[in-house]
mmCIF file of C-alpha atoms in Angstrom:
data_model
loop_
_atom_site.group_PDB
_atom_site.id
_atom_site.type_symbol
_atom_site.label_atom_id
_atom_site.label_comp_id
_atom_site.label_asym_id
_atom_site.label_seq_id
_atom_site.Cartn_x
_atom_site.Cartn_y
_atom_site.Cartn_z
ATOM 1 C CA MET A 1454 118.094 67.372 -0.385
ATOM 2 C CA ILE A 1455 116.587 63.946 0.352
ATOM 3 C CA LYS A 1456 118.096 61.016 -1.517
ATOM 4 C CA VAL A 1457 116.022 58.013 -2.569
ATOM 5 C CA ALA A 1458 116.413 54.791 -4.535
ATOM 6 C CA VAL A 1459 114.068 53.200 -7.066
ATOM 7 C CA MET A 1460 114.093 49.406 -7.402
ATOM 8 C CA GLY A 1461 112.909 48.372 -10.856
ATOM 9 C CA TYR A 1462 112.959 50.666 -13.882
ATOM 10 C CA GLY A 1463 110.045 49.212 -15.799
ATOM 11 C CA THR A 1464 106.756 50.927 -16.591
ATOM 12 C CA VAL A 1465 105.966 52.124 -13.070
ATOM 13 C CA GLY A 1466 109.549 52.697 -11.917
ATOM 14 C CA SER A 1467 110.373 54.888 -14.907
ATOM 15 C CA GLY A 1468 107.082 56.679 -14.315
ATOM 16 C CA VAL A 1469 108.071 57.470 -10.728
ATOM 17 C CA VAL A 1470 111.350 59.000 -11.907
ATOM 18 C CA GLU A 1471 109.410 61.022 -14.496
ATOM 19 C CA VAL A 1472 106.894 62.297 -11.934
ATOM 20 C CA LEU A 1473 109.679 63.298 -9.544
ATOM 21 C CA GLU A 1474 111.364 65.239 -12.336
ATOM 22 C CA GLN A 1475 108.293 66.847 -13.914
ATOM 23 C CA ASN A 1476 106.735 67.869 -10.577
ATOM 24 C CA LYS A 1477 109.956 68.453 -8.638
ATOM 25 C CA GLU A 1478 109.117 72.037 -7.648
ATOM 26 C CA LEU A 1479 105.657 71.082 -6.417
ATOM 27 C CA ILE A 1480 107.015 68.075 -4.514
ATOM 28 C CA ALA A 1481 109.825 70.164 -2.984
ATOM 29 C CA LYS A 1482 107.288 72.716 -1.808
ATOM 30 C CA LYS A 1483 105.172 70.037 -0.148
ATOM 31 C CA THR A 1484 108.037 68.131 1.482
ATOM 32 C CA GLY A 1485 110.303 71.075 2.198
ATOM 33 C CA HIS A 1486 113.137 69.274 0.422
ATOM 34 C CA GLU A 1487 114.305 68.483 -3.076
ATOM 35 C CA ILE A 1488 114.063 64.755 -3.804
ATOM 36 C CA PHE A 1489 117.057 63.320 -5.621
ATOM 37 C CA VAL A 1490 117.079 59.800 -7.101
ATOM 38 C CA LYS A 1491 120.569 58.539 -6.243
ATOM 39 C CA TYR A 1492 120.211 54.905 -7.302
ATOM 40 C CA ILE A 1493 118.083 52.875 -9.690
ATOM 41 C CA LEU A 1494 118.315 49.113 -9.173
ATOM 42 C CA ASP A 1495 117.833 47.153 -12.379
ATOM 43 C CA LEU A 1496 119.382 44.265 -14.281
ATOM 44 C CA ARG A 1497 119.799 46.424 -17.387
ATOM 45 C CA GLU A 1498 122.333 49.182 -18.116
ATOM 46 C CA PHE A 1499 120.399 51.930 -20.047
ATOM 47 C CA PRO A 1500 123.504 53.358 -21.799
ATOM 48 C CA GLY A 1501 123.170 56.844 -23.253
ATOM 49 C CA THR A 1502 120.177 57.743 -21.074
ATOM 50 C CA PRO A 1503 119.946 60.364 -18.317
ATOM 51 C CA ILE A 1504 119.805 57.620 -15.684
ATOM 52 C CA GLU A 1505 122.735 55.454 -16.815
ATOM 53 C CA HIS A 1506 125.026 56.673 -14.003
ATOM 54 C CA LYS A 1507 122.383 55.951 -11.361
ATOM 55 C CA ILE A 1508 122.061 52.268 -12.267
ATOM 56 C CA VAL A 1509 123.230 49.696 -9.717
ATOM 57 C CA HIS A 1510 122.883 45.923 -9.814
ATOM 58 C CA ASP A 1511 123.659 45.160 -6.185
ATOM 59 C CA PHE A 1512 120.899 45.832 -3.644
ATOM 60 C CA SER A 1513 123.405 46.041 -0.789
ATOM 61 C CA VAL A 1514 124.630 49.353 -2.221
ATOM 62 C CA ILE A 1515 121.192 50.809 -1.442
ATOM 63 C CA GLU A 1516 120.760 48.945 1.825
ATOM 64 C CA LYS A 1517 124.087 50.120 3.270
ATOM 65 C CA ASP A 1518 124.010 53.730 2.082
ATOM 66 C CA PRO A 1519 122.955 55.901 5.064
ATOM 67 C CA GLU A 1520 122.083 58.748 2.693
ATOM 68 C CA ILE A 1521 119.123 56.816 1.258
ATOM 69 C CA ALA A 1522 116.081 57.871 3.268
ATOM 70 C CA MET A 1523 113.483 56.068 1.168
ATOM 71 C CA VAL A 1524 113.212 53.155 -1.241
ATOM 72 C CA VAL A 1525 110.584 52.792 -3.973
ATOM 73 C CA GLU A 1526 109.833 49.182 -4.982
ATOM 74 C CA THR A 1527 108.292 48.719 -8.429
ATOM 75 C CA MET A 1528 109.825 45.371 -9.433
ATOM 76 C CA GLY A 1529 106.679 43.315 -8.885
ATOM 77 C CA GLY A 1530 106.439 39.739 -7.701
ATOM 78 C CA LEU A 1531 107.771 38.392 -4.414
ATOM 79 C CA ASN A 1532 111.383 37.526 -5.133
ATOM 80 C CA PRO A 1533 113.545 39.562 -4.738
ATOM 81 C CA ALA A 1534 111.028 42.291 -3.863
ATOM 82 C CA TYR A 1535 110.150 40.812 -0.466
ATOM 83 C CA PRO A 1536 113.681 40.373 0.944
ATOM 84 C CA PHE A 1537 114.779 43.741 -0.483
ATOM 85 C CA VAL A 1538 111.819 45.619 1.027
ATOM 86 C CA LYS A 1539 112.205 43.850 4.357
ATOM 87 C CA ALA A 1540 115.912 44.705 4.499
ATOM 88 C CA SER A 1541 115.206 48.335 3.564
ATOM 89 C CA LEU A 1542 112.751 48.728 6.436
ATOM 90 C CA GLU A 1543 115.124 47.039 8.860
ATOM 91 C CA ALA A 1544 117.811 49.481 7.717
ATOM 92 C CA GLY A 1545 115.556 52.362 8.791
ATOM 93 C CA LYS A 1546 114.434 53.422 5.329
ATOM 94 C CA HIS A 1547 110.855 54.305 4.334
ATOM 95 C CA VAL A 1548 109.378 52.147 1.550
ATOM 96 C CA ALA A 1549 106.659 52.855 -1.003
ATOM 97 C CA THR A 1550 105.496 50.054 -3.298
ATOM 98 C CA SER A 1551 103.041 49.428 -6.115
ATOM 99 C CA ASN A 1552 103.317 45.654 -5.633
ATOM 100 C CA LYS A 1553 99.935 44.198 -4.666
ATOM 101 C CA ALA A 1554 101.313 40.644 -4.566
ATOM 102 C CA LEU A 1555 103.889 41.730 -1.988
ATOM 103 C CA VAL A 1556 101.363 43.605 0.159
ATOM 104 C CA ALA A 1557 98.816 40.774 0.069
ATOM 105 C CA ALA A 1558 101.366 38.073 0.910
ATOM 106 C CA HIS A 1559 103.686 39.865 3.355
ATOM 107 C CA GLY A 1560 101.978 43.143 4.293
ATOM 108 C CA THR A 1561 101.338 42.125 7.891
ATOM 109 C CA GLU A 1562 105.009 41.411 8.559
ATOM 110 C CA LEU A 1563 106.271 44.469 6.686
ATOM 111 C CA LEU A 1564 103.876 46.788 8.522
ATOM 112 C CA ARG A 1565 105.090 45.366 11.836
ATOM 113 C CA ILE A 1566 108.744 45.892 10.870
ATOM 114 C CA ALA A 1567 107.985 49.466 9.799
ATOM 115 C CA ARG A 1568 106.379 50.176 13.199
ATOM 116 C CA GLU A 1569 109.316 48.658 15.062
ATOM 117 C CA HIS A 1570 111.852 50.786 13.160
ATOM 118 C CA GLU A 1571 109.825 54.031 13.203
ATOM 119 C CA VAL A 1572 109.599 54.191 9.410
ATOM 120 C CA ASN A 1573 106.712 53.810 6.973
ATOM 121 C CA PHE A 1574 105.579 51.105 4.574
ATOM 122 C CA PHE A 1575 103.136 52.728 2.153
ATOM 123 C CA PHE A 1576 101.301 51.052 -0.745
ATOM 124 C CA GLU A 1577 98.697 53.437 -2.183
ATOM 125 C CA ALA A 1578 99.586 52.337 -5.725
ATOM 126 C CA SER A 1579 98.973 48.646 -4.987
ATOM 127 C CA VAL A 1580 95.193 49.008 -5.398
ATOM 128 C CA GLY A 1581 93.382 51.113 -7.953
ATOM 129 C CA GLY A 1582 96.450 52.507 -9.721
ATOM 130 C CA GLY A 1583 96.155 56.276 -9.442
ATOM 131 C CA ILE A 1584 92.826 56.238 -7.583
ATOM 132 C CA PRO A 1585 93.212 57.463 -3.999
ATOM 133 C CA ILE A 1586 91.633 54.636 -1.999
ATOM 134 C CA ILE A 1587 94.196 53.364 0.552
ATOM 135 C CA ARG A 1588 94.765 56.740 2.207
ATOM 136 C CA PRO A 1589 91.060 57.678 2.387
ATOM 137 C CA LEU A 1590 90.352 54.423 4.233
ATOM 138 C CA TYR A 1591 92.732 55.255 7.091
ATOM 139 C CA THR A 1592 92.270 59.049 7.100
ATOM 140 C CA SER A 1593 89.028 60.425 5.640
ATOM 141 C CA LEU A 1594 86.976 57.371 6.633
ATOM 142 C CA ALA A 1595 88.761 56.687 9.921
ATOM 143 C CA GLY A 1596 85.583 57.394 11.892
ATOM 144 C CA GLU A 1597 83.488 54.973 9.854
ATOM 145 C CA GLU A 1598 82.681 51.366 10.492
ATOM 146 C CA ILE A 1599 83.153 50.006 6.976
ATOM 147 C CA GLU A 1600 80.395 47.535 6.156
ATOM 148 C CA GLU A 1601 81.130 46.743 2.510
ATOM 149 C CA ILE A 1602 83.719 47.298 -0.201
ATOM 150 C CA THR A 1603 82.863 46.273 -3.749
ATOM 151 C CA GLY A 1604 84.875 47.191 -6.784
ATOM 152 C CA ILE A 1605 86.020 46.692 -10.329
ATOM 153 C CA LEU A 1606 89.677 46.399 -9.405
ATOM 154 C CA ASN A 1607 91.368 45.119 -12.554
ATOM 155 C CA GLY A 1608 91.578 47.239 -15.682
ATOM 156 C CA THR A 1609 92.572 44.355 -17.970
ATOM 157 C CA THR A 1610 89.506 42.243 -17.253
ATOM 158 C CA ASN A 1611 87.225 45.259 -17.340
ATOM 159 C CA TYR A 1612 88.574 46.160 -20.780
ATOM 160 C CA ILE A 1613 87.975 42.608 -22.022
ATOM 161 C CA LEU A 1614 84.424 42.475 -20.648
ATOM 162 C CA THR A 1615 83.670 45.937 -22.078
ATOM 163 C CA LYS A 1616 84.739 44.806 -25.562
ATOM 164 C CA MET A 1617 82.595 41.687 -25.257
ATOM 165 C CA ASP A 1618 79.659 43.821 -24.126
ATOM 166 C CA LYS A 1619 79.903 46.695 -26.607
ATOM 167 C CA THR A 1620 81.168 44.997 -29.776
ATOM 168 C CA GLY A 1621 80.120 41.363 -29.310
ATOM 169 C CA GLU A 1622 83.679 40.006 -29.367
ATOM 170 C CA THR A 1623 84.529 36.602 -27.973
ATOM 171 C CA PHE A 1624 86.659 36.354 -24.839
ATOM 172 C CA GLU A 1625 89.617 35.127 -26.890
ATOM 173 C CA ALA A 1626 89.425 38.019 -29.389
ATOM 174 C CA ALA A 1627 89.017 40.631 -26.653
ATOM 175 C CA LEU A 1628 91.986 39.180 -24.753
ATOM 176 C CA ARG A 1629 94.194 39.346 -27.854
ATOM 177 C CA GLU A 1630 93.249 42.983 -28.343
ATOM 178 C CA ALA A 1631 94.023 43.749 -24.694
ATOM 179 C CA GLN A 1632 97.427 42.122 -25.128
ATOM 180 C CA ASP A 1633 98.127 44.074 -28.325
ATOM 181 C CA LEU A 1634 97.344 47.329 -26.504
ATOM 182 C CA GLY A 1635 99.570 46.419 -23.568
ATOM 183 C CA TYR A 1636 96.699 46.069 -21.075
ATOM 184 C CA ALA A 1637 97.250 42.326 -20.681
ATOM 185 C CA GLU A 1638 100.477 40.389 -20.229
ATOM 186 C CA ARG A 1639 101.480 37.589 -22.590
ATOM 187 C CA ASN A 1640 100.557 35.316 -19.679
ATOM 188 C CA PRO A 1641 97.316 36.938 -18.476
ATOM 189 C CA GLU A 1642 96.479 34.338 -15.812
ATOM 190 C CA ALA A 1643 96.756 36.667 -12.799
ATOM 191 C CA ASP A 1644 94.218 39.006 -14.376
ATOM 192 C CA VAL A 1645 91.721 36.755 -16.142
ATOM 193 C CA GLU A 1646 91.597 34.107 -13.396
ATOM 194 C CA GLY A 1647 90.787 36.786 -10.799
ATOM 195 C CA HIS A 1648 93.968 36.494 -8.694
ATOM 196 C CA ASP A 1649 94.892 40.173 -9.060
ATOM 197 C CA THR A 1650 91.420 41.320 -7.993
ATOM 198 C CA CYS A 1651 91.457 38.850 -5.089
ATOM 199 C CA ARG A 1652 94.711 40.282 -3.720
ATOM 200 C CA LYS A 1653 93.382 43.819 -3.986
ATOM 201 C CA ILE A 1654 90.108 43.128 -2.187
ATOM 202 C CA SER A 1655 92.057 41.359 0.571
ATOM 203 C CA ILE A 1656 94.216 44.479 1.043
ATOM 204 C CA LEU A 1657 91.209 46.811 1.164
ATOM 205 C CA THR A 1658 89.371 44.518 3.562
ATOM 206 C CA ALA A 1659 92.349 44.298 5.911
ATOM 207 C CA LEU A 1660 92.644 48.089 5.934
ATOM 208 C CA ALA A 1661 88.938 48.527 6.633
ATOM 209 C CA ALA A 1662 88.831 45.890 9.372
ATOM 210 C CA GLY A 1663 92.247 46.606 10.899
ATOM 211 C CA HIS A 1664 93.185 42.918 10.887
ATOM 212 C CA GLU A 1665 94.991 40.591 8.500
ATOM 213 C CA VAL A 1666 92.905 38.984 5.742
ATOM 214 C CA ASN A 1667 94.461 36.001 3.982
ATOM 215 C CA TYR A 1668 93.794 36.374 0.257
ATOM 216 C CA GLU A 1669 94.142 32.607 -0.188
ATOM 217 C CA HIS A 1670 90.930 32.162 1.826
ATOM 218 C CA ILE A 1671 88.844 34.331 -0.525
ATOM 219 C CA TYR A 1672 86.671 32.531 -3.077
ATOM 220 C CA THR A 1673 88.054 33.460 -6.501
ATOM 221 C CA GLU A 1674 86.584 32.920 -9.947
ATOM 222 C CA GLY A 1675 87.826 34.535 -13.162
ATOM 223 C CA ILE A 1676 86.251 35.512 -16.461
ATOM 224 C CA THR A 1677 87.541 32.769 -18.770
ATOM 225 C CA LYS A 1678 84.148 31.021 -18.891
ATOM 226 C CA ILE A 1679 82.200 34.168 -19.800
ATOM 227 C CA THR A 1680 81.072 34.072 -23.446
ATOM 228 C CA ASP A 1681 79.686 36.431 -26.061
ATOM 229 C CA VAL A 1682 76.346 34.605 -25.710
ATOM 230 C CA ASP A 1683 76.213 35.607 -22.040
ATOM 231 C CA PHE A 1684 76.404 39.230 -23.170
ATOM 232 C CA GLU A 1685 73.615 38.693 -25.708
ATOM 233 C CA TYR A 1686 71.392 37.689 -22.810
ATOM 234 C CA ALA A 1687 72.720 40.543 -20.673
ATOM 235 C CA GLN A 1688 71.822 43.089 -23.343
ATOM 236 C CA ALA A 1689 68.342 41.628 -23.643
ATOM 237 C CA MET A 1690 67.977 42.053 -19.872
ATOM 238 C CA GLY A 1691 69.492 45.564 -19.716
ATOM 239 C CA THR A 1692 72.431 44.315 -17.659
ATOM 240 C CA SER A 1693 76.165 43.778 -17.973
ATOM 241 C CA VAL A 1694 78.750 41.409 -16.520
ATOM 242 C CA LYS A 1695 81.627 42.783 -14.417
ATOM 243 C CA LEU A 1696 84.421 41.085 -12.502
ATOM 244 C CA LEU A 1697 83.902 42.239 -8.918
ATOM 245 C CA GLY A 1698 85.964 41.947 -5.775
ATOM 246 C CA SER A 1699 83.657 42.308 -2.809
ATOM 247 C CA SER A 1700 83.815 42.055 0.963
ATOM 248 C CA ARG A 1701 81.092 42.526 3.545
ATOM 249 C CA MET A 1702 81.974 42.954 7.193
ATOM 250 C CA LYS A 1703 79.630 42.556 10.117
ATOM 251 C CA ASN A 1704 80.065 41.520 13.770
ATOM 252 C CA GLY A 1705 83.716 40.660 13.261
ATOM 253 C CA LYS A 1706 83.001 38.364 10.324
ATOM 254 C CA VAL A 1707 84.123 38.834 6.728
ATOM 255 C CA HIS A 1708 82.322 37.531 3.671
ATOM 256 C CA ALA A 1709 84.464 38.072 0.580
ATOM 257 C CA PHE A 1710 84.633 36.857 -2.996
ATOM 258 C CA THR A 1711 86.012 37.612 -6.444
ATOM 259 C CA ALA A 1712 83.759 36.585 -9.335
ATOM 260 C CA PRO A 1713 81.914 37.767 -12.452
ATOM 261 C CA VAL A 1714 78.601 39.328 -11.439
ATOM 262 C CA MET A 1715 75.672 40.459 -13.567
ATOM 263 C CA ILE A 1716 74.610 43.985 -12.562
ATOM 264 C CA GLY A 1717 71.790 46.257 -13.713
ATOM 265 C CA LYS A 1718 71.860 49.792 -15.107
ATOM 266 C CA ASP A 1719 71.000 51.361 -11.746
ATOM 267 C CA HIS A 1720 74.082 49.834 -10.120
ATOM 268 C CA PRO A 1721 76.829 52.485 -9.672
ATOM 269 C CA LEU A 1722 79.478 50.185 -11.191
ATOM 270 C CA TYR A 1723 77.480 49.475 -14.371
ATOM 271 C CA ALA A 1724 78.974 52.429 -16.244
ATOM 272 C CA ILE A 1725 82.625 51.660 -15.364
ATOM 273 C CA SER A 1726 84.065 50.659 -18.737
ATOM 274 C CA ASP A 1727 87.311 49.995 -20.587
ATOM 275 C CA ALA A 1728 90.432 49.899 -18.367
ATOM 276 C CA TYR A 1729 88.971 52.081 -15.609
ATOM 277 C CA ASN A 1730 88.360 50.998 -12.027
ATOM 278 C CA GLY A 1731 85.520 51.867 -9.682
ATOM 279 C CA ILE A 1732 85.321 51.137 -5.960
ATOM 280 C CA LEU A 1733 82.263 51.450 -3.715
ATOM 281 C CA VAL A 1734 82.778 51.855 0.023
ATOM 282 C CA LYS A 1735 79.802 51.626 2.364
ATOM 283 C CA GLY A 1736 80.158 53.019 5.885
ATOM 284 C CA ASN A 1737 77.674 52.799 8.741
ATOM 285 C CA MET A 1738 77.411 56.607 9.000
ATOM 286 C CA LEU A 1739 78.466 57.846 5.552
ATOM 287 C CA GLY A 1740 76.471 55.430 3.468
ATOM 288 C CA VAL A 1741 77.919 54.729 0.018
ATOM 289 C CA SER A 1742 80.918 56.560 -1.429
ATOM 290 C CA MET A 1743 82.477 55.844 -4.822
ATOM 291 C CA PHE A 1744 86.064 56.138 -6.048
ATOM 292 C CA TYR A 1745 86.699 56.140 -9.810
ATOM 293 C CA GLY A 1746 89.669 56.600 -12.098
ATOM 294 C CA SER A 1747 92.600 55.046 -13.925
ATOM 295 C CA GLY A 1748 93.237 51.700 -12.316
ATOM 296 C CA ALA A 1749 96.608 51.197 -13.979
ATOM 297 C CA GLY A 1750 99.062 52.873 -16.306
ATOM 298 C CA LYS A 1751 102.518 54.337 -16.000
ATOM 299 C CA LEU A 1752 101.857 57.860 -14.762
ATOM 300 C CA PRO A 1753 98.625 57.313 -12.757
ATOM 301 C CA THR A 1754 100.316 54.545 -10.752
ATOM 302 C CA ALA A 1755 103.527 56.557 -10.419
ATOM 303 C CA SER A 1756 101.487 59.502 -9.145
ATOM 304 C CA ALA A 1757 100.183 57.330 -6.300
ATOM 305 C CA VAL A 1758 103.745 56.252 -5.453
ATOM 306 C CA ALA A 1759 104.836 59.899 -5.407
ATOM 307 C CA ALA A 1760 102.021 60.714 -2.968
ATOM 308 C CA ASP A 1761 103.331 58.011 -0.633
ATOM 309 C CA MET A 1762 106.818 59.439 -0.922
ATOM 310 C CA ILE A 1763 105.597 62.909 -0.003
ATOM 311 C CA GLU A 1764 103.763 61.654 3.078
ATOM 312 C CA ALA A 1765 106.752 59.644 4.275
ATOM 313 C CA LEU A 1766 109.299 62.395 3.676
ATOM 314 C CA LYS A 1767 107.115 64.990 5.368
ATOM 315 C CA ASN A 1768 107.356 62.825 8.481
ATOM 316 C CA PRO A 1769 111.079 62.085 8.995
ATOM 317 C CA GLY A 1770 111.604 59.867 11.998
ATOM 318 C CA HIS A 1771 107.848 59.440 12.443
ATOM 319 C CA HIS A 1772 105.787 56.322 11.833
ATOM 320 C CA VAL A 1773 102.311 57.007 10.405
ATOM 321 C CA GLU A 1774 99.928 54.507 11.948
ATOM 322 C CA MET A 1775 98.015 52.712 9.200
ATOM 323 C CA GLY A 1776 97.375 49.215 7.908
ATOM 324 C CA TRP A 1777 96.386 46.300 10.124
ATOM 325 C CA ASP A 1778 97.593 44.088 12.941
ATOM 326 C CA ASP A 1779 98.593 40.421 12.876
ATOM 327 C CA GLN A 1780 95.244 39.059 14.082
ATOM 328 C CA THR A 1781 93.849 37.082 11.170
ATOM 329 C CA LEU A 1782 90.168 37.496 10.401
ATOM 330 C CA ALA A 1783 88.302 34.388 9.321
ATOM 331 C CA VAL A 1784 86.826 34.690 5.834
ATOM 332 C CA SER A 1785 83.454 32.994 5.670
ATOM 333 C CA ASP A 1786 82.677 30.611 2.850
ATOM 334 C CA ILE A 1787 80.809 32.144 -0.081
ATOM 335 C CA GLY A 1788 78.043 29.613 0.549
ATOM 336 C CA GLY A 1789 76.342 31.931 3.011
ATOM 337 C CA LEU A 1790 76.123 34.908 0.614
ATOM 338 C CA SER A 1791 72.881 35.588 -1.226
ATOM 339 C CA PHE A 1792 72.449 36.373 -4.932
ATOM 340 C CA ARG A 1793 69.991 35.964 -7.728
ATOM 341 C CA TYR A 1794 71.343 33.560 -10.349
ATOM 342 C CA PHE A 1795 71.390 33.835 -14.125
ATOM 343 C CA VAL A 1796 71.305 30.282 -15.496
ATOM 344 C CA ARG A 1797 71.532 29.184 -19.136
ATOM 345 C CA LEU A 1798 69.899 25.847 -19.930
ATOM 346 C CA LYS A 1799 69.645 23.531 -22.913
ATOM 347 C CA GLY A 1800 66.256 23.059 -24.557
ATOM 348 C CA LEU A 1801 63.123 25.146 -25.021
ATOM 349 C CA ALA A 1802 61.623 27.281 -22.280
ATOM 350 C CA ASP A 1803 58.037 26.195 -23.024
ATOM 351 C CA GLN A 1804 58.977 22.568 -22.531
ATOM 352 C CA ARG A 1805 61.212 22.946 -19.461
ATOM 353 C CA ARG A 1806 59.841 25.857 -17.430
ATOM 354 C CA LYS A 1807 57.733 23.710 -15.111
ATOM 355 C CA GLU A 1808 60.673 21.388 -14.461
ATOM 356 C CA VAL A 1809 63.017 24.320 -13.800
ATOM 357 C CA GLU A 1810 60.623 26.012 -11.374
ATOM 358 C CA GLU A 1811 60.113 22.777 -9.481
ATOM 359 C CA VAL A 1812 63.862 22.800 -8.823
ATOM 360 C CA LEU A 1813 64.824 26.502 -8.605
ATOM 361 C CA GLY A 1814 61.519 28.072 -7.597
ATOM 362 C CA LYS A 1815 59.920 31.003 -9.384
ATOM 363 C CA VAL A 1816 62.076 32.291 -12.256
ATOM 364 C CA GLU A 1817 62.072 34.947 -14.969
ATOM 365 C CA VAL A 1818 62.614 33.436 -18.438
ATOM 366 C CA ILE A 1819 64.844 35.063 -21.062
ATOM 367 C CA GLU A 1820 64.938 33.763 -24.628
ATOM 368 C CA LEU A 1821 67.062 34.703 -27.636
ATOM 369 C CA ASP A 1822 66.102 34.092 -31.261
ATOM 370 C CA HIS A 1823 67.518 31.048 -33.004
ATOM 371 C CA LYS A 1824 69.076 29.464 -29.934
ATOM 372 C CA ASP A 1825 68.677 25.871 -28.778
ATOM 373 C CA GLU A 1826 68.692 27.129 -25.213
ATOM 374 C CA PHE A 1827 67.092 29.636 -22.873
ATOM 375 C CA ALA A 1828 68.006 31.373 -19.628
ATOM 376 C CA VAL A 1829 66.326 32.028 -16.307
ATOM 377 C CA LEU A 1830 66.846 34.513 -13.504
ATOM 378 C CA THR A 1831 66.122 33.079 -10.077
ATOM 379 C CA GLU A 1832 64.812 34.683 -6.937
ATOM 380 C CA THR A 1833 67.369 35.533 -4.245
ATOM 381 C CA MET A 1834 68.944 32.521 -2.525
ATOM 382 C CA THR A 1835 72.227 31.656 -0.866
ATOM 383 C CA GLU A 1836 75.107 30.103 -2.762
ATOM 384 C CA ASP A 1837 74.663 26.897 -0.776
ATOM 385 C CA GLU A 1838 70.954 26.779 -1.627
ATOM 386 C CA TYR A 1839 71.649 27.278 -5.316
ATOM 387 C CA ARG A 1840 74.343 24.613 -5.417
ATOM 388 C CA GLU A 1841 72.066 22.081 -3.760
ATOM 389 C CA LYS A 1842 69.108 22.883 -6.011
ATOM 390 C CA ALA A 1843 71.210 22.883 -9.185
ATOM 391 C CA LYS A 1844 72.115 19.244 -8.593
ATOM 392 C CA GLY A 1845 68.561 18.374 -9.652
ATOM 393 C CA LEU A 1846 68.743 20.262 -12.955
ATOM 394 C CA SER A 1847 70.242 18.893 -16.172
ATOM 395 C CA GLY A 1848 71.631 20.815 -19.130
ATOM 396 C CA ILE A 1849 73.117 23.819 -17.305
ATOM 397 C CA ARG A 1850 75.412 25.659 -19.706
ATOM 398 C CA GLN A 1851 76.310 28.673 -17.605
ATOM 399 C CA ARG A 1852 75.718 30.219 -14.205
ATOM 400 C CA ILE A 1853 76.489 33.793 -13.250
ATOM 401 C CA ARG A 1854 75.693 35.453 -9.938
ATOM 402 C CA ALA A 1855 73.465 38.510 -10.272
ATOM 403 C CA GLU A 1856 73.047 41.640 -8.151
ATOM 404 C CA LEU A 1857 70.547 43.708 -10.049
ATOM 405 C CA ALA A 1858 69.482 46.119 -7.307
ATOM 406 C CA SER A 1859 71.391 49.348 -6.658
ATOM 407 C CA VAL A 1860 73.690 49.403 -3.641
#
């Protein structure tokens, strides 16, 4: 019997305990041992439940117990998750986490500590919920030079944008519905401002490149400025708007961003709707591969944690080499990336087209009935070029980057 501890008995933590119980025979067969949850660290008591006698409030009980071979961290945030995970690794215990904030902020240090103590720090559940994406990057795609990763990495924002697209709801109404369904937190800032997606693309990029990527250096833009009118134009154009995290790697340089992007129907991510995630990985030999599934949720995320537990416990006393080193890769400014641009402008197209084309170059014009505005779609140009040209144009109401060609 292998004894483990779970830190945090919220949605994911309780899901991990449920997966370990429901699939205990399968997991025992794959690890060669029965897994027994000895401790659950939480502030609450849970009286009258099957886990009430496992509850502890003092982390040192877990840290100092030599019987605990592995710790699962599902508390979220950085404090106390970071010091608790660090201490667990230093105590010679494997750790599996679903905490993307922890991995993005302290992953480099925690991976180093795991190597030094011949244990493992695994975080499959930190990106893509139940979608296998971390492990394929360091196993199945180990022989690939990864050139690009682009994904819909946040189920909350994808649900909101899907409602705006399919039913014409405003951002505010779609957000309220997401909160009512439990997809969005009462304070949804991390999701809707793009921070969650930014952390996830930084993790995937670091894995692909083998070097640290500082998420704070990645250009990040959320969806709070996207309106129902933007989707009226998108429908007229046969497109949709998705919040993408994207990184492109070439010659040791990384170009990365998180932002709403208008994509066409032939783009593989166009059909990813509701709270699902989709991730495209482009390798120099493989070409494009796509990973799709539940990007969040109790049991899908817990399933990914359980997979990490199985891999760690199948390798007692052995460190599985994965992750990245402490060399920090420079993230290039978004100004050098090229897009087409969807731009909404005040006025009438017939009266302003010549003026607009003198500034932005040749454009496609899109008009909606009964609007005191129109929109244009530019030719491809860099972000820096667009910003400079846009200074000479008045009445801009909206600007969204567009990638209408298939990958």
